[in-house]
PDB file of C-alpha atoms (C1' of nucleotides) in Angstrom:
ATOM      1  CA  UNK H  38     114.679  95.424  66.247  1.00  0.00           C
ATOM      2  CA  UNK H  39     117.312  97.480  67.873  1.00  0.00           C
ATOM      3  CA  UNK H  40     118.526 100.753  66.468  1.00  0.00           C
ATOM      4  CA  UNK H  41     122.199 101.191  65.789  1.00  0.00           C
ATOM      5  CA  UNK H  42     124.135 103.419  68.099  1.00  0.00           C
ATOM      6  CA  UNK H  43     125.395 105.896  65.541  1.00  0.00           C
ATOM      7  CA  UNK H  44     121.856 106.383  64.259  1.00  0.00           C
ATOM      8  CA  UNK H  45     121.083 108.666  67.168  1.00  0.00           C
ATOM      9  CA  UNK H  46     123.860 111.166  67.477  1.00  0.00           C
ATOM     10  CA  UNK H  47     122.430 112.509  70.713  1.00  0.00           C
ATOM     11  CA  UNK H  48     122.416 109.160  72.446  1.00  0.00           C
ATOM     12  CA  UNK H  49     124.788 110.466  75.111  1.00  0.00           C
ATOM     13  CA  UNK H  50     122.108 112.125  77.234  1.00  0.00           C
ATOM     14  CA  UNK H  51     118.875 111.980  75.275  1.00  0.00           C
ATOM     15  CA  UNK H  52     117.227 109.790  77.871  1.00  0.00           C
ATOM     16  CA  UNK H  53     118.026 112.265  80.584  1.00  0.00           C
ATOM     17  CA  UNK H  54     116.663 115.046  78.439  1.00  0.00           C
ATOM     18  CA  UNK H  55     113.445 113.139  77.790  1.00  0.00           C
ATOM     19  CA  UNK H  56     112.993 112.463  81.487  1.00  0.00           C
ATOM     20  CA  UNK H  57     113.566 116.107  82.225  1.00  0.00           C
ATOM     21  CA  UNK H  58     110.976 117.156  79.676  1.00  0.00           C
ATOM     22  CA  UNK H  59     108.534 114.637  81.089  1.00  0.00           C
ATOM     23  CA  UNK H  60     109.113 116.164  84.486  1.00  0.00           C
ATOM     24  CA  UNK H  61     108.539 119.667  83.164  1.00  0.00           C
ATOM     25  CA  UNK H  62     105.378 118.543  81.413  1.00  0.00           C
ATOM     26  CA  UNK H  63     103.996 116.930  84.546  1.00  0.00           C
ATOM     27  CA  UNK H  64     104.937 119.981  86.552  1.00  0.00           C
ATOM     28  CA  UNK H  65     103.242 122.320  84.082  1.00  0.00           C
ATOM     29  CA  UNK H  66     100.129 120.165  84.292  1.00  0.00           C
ATOM     30  CA  UNK H  67      99.558 121.059  87.928  1.00  0.00           C
ATOM     31  CA  UNK H  68      96.560 123.409  88.045  1.00  0.00           C
ATOM     32  CA  UNK H  69      96.681 126.690  89.890  1.00  0.00           C
ATOM     33  CA  UNK H  70      96.005 126.430  93.578  1.00  0.00           C
ATOM     34  CA  UNK H  71      96.936 122.752  93.625  1.00  0.00           C
ATOM     35  CA  UNK H  72     100.093 121.027  94.827  1.00  0.00           C
ATOM     36  CA  UNK H  73     101.736 117.634  94.448  1.00  0.00           C
ATOM     37  CA  UNK H  74     104.544 115.751  96.110  1.00  0.00           C
ATOM     38  CA  UNK H  75     107.949 114.898  94.679  1.00  0.00           C
ATOM     39  CA  UNK H  76     107.139 111.224  94.576  1.00  0.00           C
ATOM     40  CA  UNK H  77     103.796 111.837  92.933  1.00  0.00           C
ATOM     41  CA  UNK H  78     105.367 114.118  90.357  1.00  0.00           C
ATOM     42  CA  UNK H  79     108.031 111.529  89.629  1.00  0.00           C
ATOM     43  CA  UNK H  80     105.347 108.918  89.162  1.00  0.00           C
ATOM     44  CA  UNK H  81     103.346 111.204  86.869  1.00  0.00           C
ATOM     45  CA  UNK H  82     106.422 111.832  84.752  1.00  0.00           C
ATOM     46  CA  UNK H  83     106.956 108.101  84.512  1.00  0.00           C
ATOM     47  CA  UNK H  84     110.072 108.205  86.663  1.00  0.00           C
ATOM     48  CA  UNK H  85     108.765 105.860  89.288  1.00  0.00           C
ATOM     49  CA  UNK H  86     110.345 106.466  92.674  1.00  0.00           C
ATOM     50  CA  UNK H  87     112.852 109.057  91.554  1.00  0.00           C
ATOM     51  CA  UNK H  88     111.409 111.575  93.949  1.00  0.00           C
ATOM     52  CA  UNK H  89     114.799 112.785  95.072  1.00  0.00           C
ATOM     53  CA  UNK H  90     115.904 113.356  91.542  1.00  0.00           C
ATOM     54  CA  UNK H  91     112.787 115.452  91.015  1.00  0.00           C
ATOM     55  CA  UNK H  92     113.713 117.655  93.922  1.00  0.00           C
ATOM     56  CA  UNK H  93     117.166 118.044  92.530  1.00  0.00           C
ATOM     57  CA  UNK H  94     115.895 119.087  89.123  1.00  0.00           C
ATOM     58  CA  UNK H  95     113.535 121.605  90.672  1.00  0.00           C
ATOM     59  CA  UNK H  96     116.460 123.163  92.469  1.00  0.00           C
ATOM     60  CA  UNK H  97     118.226 123.485  89.158  1.00  0.00           C
ATOM     61  CA  UNK H  98     115.368 125.369  87.544  1.00  0.00           C
ATOM     62  CA  UNK H  99     116.233 128.963  86.616  1.00  0.00           C
ATOM     63  CA  UNK H 100     114.547 131.759  88.524  1.00  0.00           C
ATOM     64  CA  UNK H 101     112.874 132.961  85.333  1.00  0.00           C
ATOM     65  CA  UNK H 102     111.308 129.591  84.670  1.00  0.00           C
ATOM     66  CA  UNK H 103     107.599 129.639  83.936  1.00  0.00           C
ATOM     67  CA  UNK H 104     107.174 126.268  85.576  1.00  0.00           C
ATOM     68  CA  UNK H 105     105.200 126.215  88.845  1.00  0.00           C
ATOM     69  CA  UNK H 106     107.996 124.711  90.928  1.00  0.00           C
ATOM     70  CA  UNK H 107     106.366 126.131  94.039  1.00  0.00           C
ATOM     71  CA  UNK H 108     103.483 123.671  93.663  1.00  0.00           C
ATOM     72  CA  UNK H 109     105.729 120.794  94.615  1.00  0.00           C
ATOM     73  CA  UNK H 110     105.904 119.915  98.285  1.00  0.00           C
ATOM     74  CA  UNK H 111     106.784 116.877 100.351  1.00  0.00           C
ATOM     75  CA  UNK H 112     104.276 114.064 100.758  1.00  0.00           C
ATOM     76  CA  UNK H 113     103.554 115.237 104.276  1.00  0.00           C
ATOM     77  CA  UNK H 114     102.258 118.522 102.927  1.00  0.00           C
ATOM     78  CA  UNK H 115     105.192 120.566 104.095  1.00  0.00           C
ATOM     79  CA  UNK H 116     107.407 122.523 101.714  1.00  0.00           C
ATOM     80  CA  UNK H 117     110.818 120.883 101.475  1.00  0.00           C
ATOM     81  CA  UNK H 118     112.442 124.260 101.458  1.00  0.00           C
ATOM     82  CA  UNK H 119     113.174 125.718 104.852  1.00  0.00           C
ATOM     83  CA  UNK H 120     110.946 128.618 105.858  1.00  0.00           C
ATOM     84  CA  UNK H 121     113.981 130.787 106.488  1.00  0.00           C
ATOM     85  CA  UNK H 122     115.379 130.438 102.990  1.00  0.00           C
ATOM     86  CA  UNK H 123     114.598 132.855 100.201  1.00  0.00           C
ATOM     87  CA  UNK H 124     113.120 130.143  97.989  1.00  0.00           C
ATOM     88  CA  UNK H 125     111.126 128.744 100.876  1.00  0.00           C
ATOM     89  CA  UNK H 126     109.575 132.096 101.600  1.00  0.00           C
ATOM     90  CA  UNK H 127     108.776 132.659  97.961  1.00  0.00           C
ATOM     91  CA  UNK H 128     107.238 129.222  97.637  1.00  0.00           C
ATOM     92  CA  UNK H 129     104.881 129.860 100.537  1.00  0.00           C
ATOM     93  CA  UNK H 130     104.072 133.326  99.219  1.00  0.00           C
ATOM     94  CA  UNK H 131     103.205 131.985  95.763  1.00  0.00           C
ATOM     95  CA  UNK H 132     101.066 129.198  97.124  1.00  0.00           C
ATOM     96  CA  UNK H 133      99.178 131.529  99.416  1.00  0.00           C
ATOM     97  CA  UNK H 134      98.699 133.869  96.477  1.00  0.00           C
ATOM     98  CA  UNK H 135      97.021 130.993  94.663  1.00  0.00           C
ATOM     99  CA  UNK H 136      94.633 130.378  97.502  1.00  0.00           C
ATOM    100  CA  UNK H 137      96.542 127.680  99.342  1.00  0.00           C
ATOM    101  CA  UNK H 138      96.123 128.038 103.070  1.00  0.00           C
ATOM    102  CA  UNK H 139      98.915 127.134 105.477  1.00  0.00           C
ATOM    103  CA  UNK H 140      98.458 125.871 108.964  1.00  0.00           C
ATOM    104  CA  UNK H 141     101.509 125.616 111.138  1.00  0.00           C
ATOM    105  CA  UNK H 142     103.837 125.717 108.127  1.00  0.00           C
ATOM    106  CA  UNK H 143     101.891 122.942 106.508  1.00  0.00           C
ATOM    107  CA  UNK H 144      99.096 122.712 103.965  1.00  0.00           C
ATOM    108  CA  UNK H 145      96.207 120.289 103.678  1.00  0.00           C
ATOM    109  CA  UNK H 146      97.110 117.737 101.016  1.00  0.00           C
ATOM    110  CA  UNK H 147      93.582 116.360 101.047  1.00  0.00           C
ATOM    111  CA  UNK H 148      92.362 119.751 100.011  1.00  0.00           C
ATOM    112  CA  UNK H 149      95.140 121.066  97.791  1.00  0.00           C
ATOM    113  CA  UNK H 150      96.707 117.803  96.697  1.00  0.00           C
ATOM    114  CA  UNK H 151      96.431 117.222  92.958  1.00  0.00           C
ATOM    115  CA  UNK H 152      96.664 114.066  90.912  1.00  0.00           C
ATOM    116  CA  UNK H 153      96.308 113.403  87.165  1.00  0.00           C
ATOM    117  CA  UNK H 154      92.656 113.131  86.259  1.00  0.00           C
ATOM    118  CA  UNK H 155      91.574 115.218  89.196  1.00  0.00           C
ATOM    119  CA  UNK H 156      88.425 117.046  88.167  1.00  0.00           C
ATOM    120  CA  UNK H 157      89.232 119.861  90.551  1.00  0.00           C
ATOM    121  CA  UNK H 158      91.243 121.502  87.847  1.00  0.00           C
TER     122      UNK H 158
ATOM    123  C1'  DG B 105     131.951 100.539  85.809  1.00  0.00           C
ATOM    124  C1'  DG B 106     131.585 101.226  90.891  1.00  0.00           C
ATOM    125  C1'  DT B 107     130.489 104.562  94.769  1.00  0.00           C
ATOM    126  C1'  DG B 108     128.330 108.365  96.844  1.00  0.00           C
ATOM    127  C1'  DC B 109     124.693 111.584  97.265  1.00  0.00           C
ATOM    128  C1'  DG B 110     120.233 113.918  96.945  1.00  0.00           C
ATOM    129  C1'  DG B 111     114.897 119.833  98.343  1.00  0.00           C
ATOM    130  C1'  DC B 112     112.019 111.969  99.257  1.00  0.00           C
ATOM    131  C1'  DT B 113     108.967 108.261 101.161  1.00  0.00           C
ATOM    132  C1'  DG B 114     107.019 104.955 104.270  1.00  0.00           C
ATOM    133  C1'  DC B 115     107.219 102.521 108.571  1.00  0.00           C
ATOM    134  C1'  DA B 116     108.353 102.017 113.395  1.00  0.00           C
ATOM    135  C1'  DG B 117     109.280 103.986 118.050  1.00  0.00           C
TER     136       DG B 117
ATOM    137  C1'  DG O 231     103.237 115.034 115.713  1.00  0.00           C
ATOM    138  C1'  DC O 232     108.315 114.520 115.449  1.00  0.00           C
ATOM    139  C1'  DT O 233     112.639 111.672 115.027  1.00  0.00           C
ATOM    140  C1'  DG O 234     115.271 107.833 113.259  1.00  0.00           C
ATOM    141  C1'  DC O 235     116.231 104.222 109.805  1.00  0.00           C
ATOM    142  C1'  DA O 236     116.150 101.745 105.488  1.00  0.00           C
ATOM    143  C1'  DG O 237     114.729 101.667 100.572  1.00  0.00           C
ATOM    144  C1'  DC O 238     114.522 103.645  95.826  1.00  0.00           C
ATOM    145  C1'  DC O 239     116.019 105.742  91.325  1.00  0.00           C
ATOM    146  C1'  DG O 240     118.871 108.442  88.646  1.00  0.00           C
ATOM    147  C1'  DC O 241     122.779 111.628  88.271  1.00  0.00           C
ATOM    148  C1'  DA O 242     127.546 113.266  89.163  1.00  0.00           C
ATOM    149  C1'  DC O 243     132.291 112.069  90.233  1.00  0.00           C
TER     150       DC O 243
END
DNA sequence: GGTGCGGCTGCAG
DNA sequence: GCTGCAGCCGCAC
């Protein structure tokens, strides 16, 4: 059966909110010292291929957020943020602080890459 | 309700 | 390994 529209007063953007929370949950699930890609994170959150949307949401996160946004990098293992930017520098600093080693502005996804069910964490 | 855009991704050169 | 191009999904005009 289908629920009537006026039954859910927050129908205007509840789906978007749920997706956002799913994203936050998936992001919070990334263990320390591990990283994941935008596409992977989107898949984990059940968003499919909405990798770009993930990146956009991460950029909208407040500075005081407890979420490990710095653990999200591109699939190639390179931070999407430019090294010259403030956020880019902070991302690299946080990752290195967690034990992630960089090599030529890139990290080893085979070593630091995380996926749901990974026993490394 | 259609169009454009995005912190991406995968493939080809 | 880097650059260029097309595909994808969801959000903001």
